[in-house]
Tab-separated table of C-alpha atoms in Angstrom:
chain	number	residue	atom	x	y	z
A	1	MET	CA	105.887	68.431	66.881
A	2	MET	CA	107.768	71.767	68.044
A	3	ASN	CA	108.583	74.526	65.931
A	4	SER	CA	109.942	77.943	66.714
A	5	ALA	CA	106.644	79.488	67.387
A	6	ASN	CA	105.708	77.411	69.755
A	7	ASN	CA	109.168	77.614	71.160
A	8	TYR	CA	109.267	81.641	71.886
A	9	LEU	CA	105.792	80.405	73.427
A	10	LEU	CA	106.543	77.964	75.242
A	11	THR	CA	109.609	80.625	76.912
A	12	ASP	CA	107.242	82.949	77.588
A	13	ALA	CA	104.819	81.343	79.474
A	14	LEU	CA	107.816	79.363	81.277
A	15	SER	CA	109.117	82.888	81.853
A	16	ALA	CA	105.667	83.893	82.773
A	17	ALA	CA	105.182	81.671	85.111
A	18	GLU	CA	108.325	81.726	86.986
A	19	LEU	CA	107.891	85.831	87.599
A	20	MET	CA	104.691	84.739	89.367
A	21	GLY	CA	106.332	82.119	91.489
A	22	VAL	CA	108.191	84.947	92.803
A	23	GLY	CA	105.389	87.264	93.262
A	24	ALA	CA	106.855	90.395	90.485
A	25	VAL	CA	103.974	89.895	88.841
A	26	ARG	CA	100.840	91.557	90.605
A	27	SER	CA	97.168	91.941	89.503
A	28	LEU	CA	96.018	95.331	88.239
A	29	ASP	CA	92.878	94.777	90.668
A	30	LEU	CA	95.438	94.893	93.748
A	31	LEU	CA	97.476	97.752	92.895
A	32	ARG	CA	94.440	99.353	92.051
A	33	ASP	CA	93.120	98.321	95.514
A	34	ILE	CA	96.544	99.851	96.848
A	35	ASP	CA	96.037	102.839	95.018
A	36	GLY	CA	93.314	103.245	96.347
A	37	THR	CA	93.305	101.931	99.732
A	38	ILE	CA	96.739	104.869	100.047
A	39	ASP	CA	94.044	107.740	98.730
A	40	ALA	CA	91.103	107.092	101.246
A	41	VAL	CA	93.542	107.148	104.004
A	42	SER	CA	95.753	110.468	102.783
A	43	HIS	CA	93.032	112.089	102.389
A	44	HIS	CA	91.292	111.190	105.878
A	45	ALA	CA	95.091	111.920	107.125
A	46	ARG	CA	94.839	115.470	105.319
A	47	LEU	CA	91.265	116.165	107.013
A	48	PHE	CA	92.178	115.382	110.425
A	49	ASP	CA	96.055	117.461	109.793
A	50	ALA	CA	93.508	120.481	108.646
A	51	ALA	CA	91.035	120.277	111.654
A	52	GLU	CA	93.810	120.294	113.488
A	53	LYS	CA	95.580	123.189	112.922
A	54	VAL	CA	92.279	125.018	113.428
A	55	PHE	CA	91.807	124.328	116.789
A	56	SER	CA	94.734	124.511	117.507
A	57	LYS	CA	95.218	128.122	116.419
A	58	ILE	CA	91.644	128.599	118.382
A	59	GLN	CA	93.462	127.156	121.228
A	60	ALA	CA	96.372	129.254	121.369
A	61	SER	CA	93.888	132.151	121.284
A	62	ILE	CA	91.798	131.305	124.478
A	63	ALA	CA	94.666	130.620	126.132
A	64	SER	CA	96.971	133.562	125.383
A	65	GLY	CA	93.642	135.569	126.604
A	66	ASP	CA	91.651	136.653	123.758
A	67	ALA	CA	88.251	135.324	125.074
A	68	SER	CA	86.983	138.366	126.803
A	69	LYS	CA	83.385	136.757	127.195
A	70	LEU	CA	81.994	133.087	128.522
A	71	ILE	CA	82.882	130.627	125.776
A	72	PRO	CA	79.857	128.149	125.707
A	73	GLU	CA	80.584	124.921	126.946
A	74	ASP	CA	77.202	123.426	127.621
A	75	ASP	CA	77.343	123.315	123.837
A	76	LEU	CA	81.244	123.255	122.746
A	77	ILE	CA	82.224	120.523	125.403
A	78	PRO	CA	80.036	118.029	124.326
A	79	VAL	CA	80.419	117.834	120.762
A	80	LEU	CA	84.275	118.151	121.907
A	81	GLU	CA	83.687	115.119	123.845
A	82	SER	CA	82.163	113.319	121.184
A	83	LEU	CA	85.000	114.184	118.990
A	84	GLN	CA	87.096	112.444	121.101
A	85	ASP	CA	85.431	109.103	121.181
A	86	LYS	CA	84.956	108.993	117.692
A	87	LEU	CA	89.203	109.546	117.149
A	88	VAL	CA	89.803	106.828	119.842
A	89	LYS	CA	87.494	104.758	117.748
A	90	SER	CA	88.737	105.583	115.008
A	91	TYR	CA	92.300	105.424	115.727
A	92	SER	CA	91.497	101.369	116.875
A	93	GLU	CA	90.114	100.181	113.791
A	94	SER	CA	93.126	101.848	111.663
A	95	LYS	CA	95.046	100.269	113.483
A	96	LYS	CA	93.318	97.051	113.329
A	97	LYS	CA	93.490	97.870	109.421
A	98	MET	CA	97.094	98.563	109.395
A	99	ALA	CA	97.894	95.610	110.963
A	100	CYS	CA	95.975	93.822	108.401
A	101	ALA	CA	98.765	95.276	105.936
A	102	VAL	CA	101.467	94.192	107.707
A	103	HIS	CA	100.967	90.795	107.605
A	104	ASP	CA	99.284	90.773	104.196
A	105	PRO	CA	101.619	88.573	102.172
A	106	ARG	CA	100.518	90.161	98.966
A	107	LEU	CA	101.889	94.183	100.147
A	108	THR	CA	105.723	95.163	100.506
A	109	ASP	CA	107.587	98.198	102.819
A	110	ASP	CA	107.558	99.410	98.986
A	111	ASP	CA	103.508	99.605	98.123
A	112	GLY	CA	103.355	102.108	100.963
A	113	VAL	CA	100.078	101.221	102.702
A	114	VAL	CA	101.676	100.672	105.918
A	115	ASP	CA	103.269	104.614	106.138
A	116	ALA	CA	99.876	105.463	105.411
A	117	TYR	CA	97.908	103.716	107.984
A	118	GLU	CA	101.106	105.376	109.741
A	119	ALA	CA	100.145	109.078	109.112
A	120	LEU	CA	97.239	108.381	109.717
A	121	LEU	CA	97.632	107.376	113.596
A	122	GLN	CA	99.931	110.329	114.114
A	123	SER	CA	97.349	113.044	112.484
A	124	LEU	CA	94.258	111.221	114.682
A	125	GLU	CA	96.150	110.560	117.862
A	126	SER	CA	97.243	114.906	116.863
A	127	LEU	CA	93.849	115.481	116.522
A	128	ASN	CA	92.516	114.473	119.409
A	129	SER	CA	95.606	115.922	121.932
A	130	THR	CA	94.331	119.242	120.157
A	131	THR	CA	91.043	118.575	120.778
A	132	GLU	CA	91.852	118.099	124.667
A	133	ALA	CA	93.822	121.205	124.541
A	134	LEU	CA	91.264	122.895	123.139
A	135	ARG	CA	88.788	121.671	125.980
A	136	TRP	CA	90.372	122.670	128.406
A	137	SER	CA	91.602	125.896	127.453
A	138	ILE	CA	87.850	126.664	127.129
A	139	LEU	CA	87.256	125.389	130.211
A	140	GLU	CA	89.977	127.191	131.753
A	141	SER	CA	89.018	130.706	130.392
A	142	ASN	CA	85.710	130.643	131.642
A	143	ALA	CA	87.089	130.013	135.174
A	144	ASP	CA	88.782	132.850	134.678
A	145	THR	CA	86.160	135.008	132.629
A	146	GLU	CA	83.223	134.633	135.735
A	147	LYS	CA	82.615	136.937	137.705
A	148	GLY	CA	83.740	136.404	141.433
A	149	HIS	CA	80.999	135.181	144.523
A	150	THR	CA	81.513	136.278	148.068
A	151	PRO	CA	81.302	132.930	149.990
A	152	LYS	CA	78.497	132.143	152.730
A	153	VAL	CA	79.702	129.957	155.543
A	154	LEU	CA	77.127	127.720	156.623
A	155	SER	CA	77.019	127.912	160.131
A	156	GLU	CA	73.634	125.958	161.065
A	157	SER	CA	73.276	122.751	161.140
A	158	LYS	CA	69.994	123.205	159.004
A	159	ASP	CA	71.793	125.106	156.614
A	160	ILE	CA	74.460	122.227	155.763
A	161	ASP	CA	71.579	119.977	155.345
A	162	SER	CA	69.741	121.645	153.359
A	163	PHE	CA	72.506	122.238	151.306
A	164	LEU	CA	73.970	119.136	151.395
A	165	ASP	CA	69.610	118.200	149.741
A	166	SER	CA	70.436	120.328	147.073
A	167	LEU	CA	73.288	118.423	145.690
């Protein structure tokens, strides 16, 4: 026998089932995962943005001719190149993760996961570009700072052979 209390519970259950059927109700675990993902991705983007600003200031200083001494490129250039390799790898991995977010049926545009990944990709791209500019500024500054040398003209075949062998 259906009394009014049971009828009320049945109505609530049907309403909940309808909401779940159209996706209006999502699990708290999913919402926590969304927030955690956005927080982590945004944190990384902020770190990359901060590094880009510092690198940009250093690059501008070097490019303006402020470096009066040789910059130790033997120490710095490999580090910058390694950083660029890591940035390219991180960009590729982040792009794949963003594609997963785009295709995840549990996520909506309003969730912000894809937007967070887009910001991260922009931060990675910007830092990589600035790192490249910094690397070239160091190399150009050192080339400009190095003292000139008097070229030696090699005219004897044995001198030319000796020089080529030394390479």
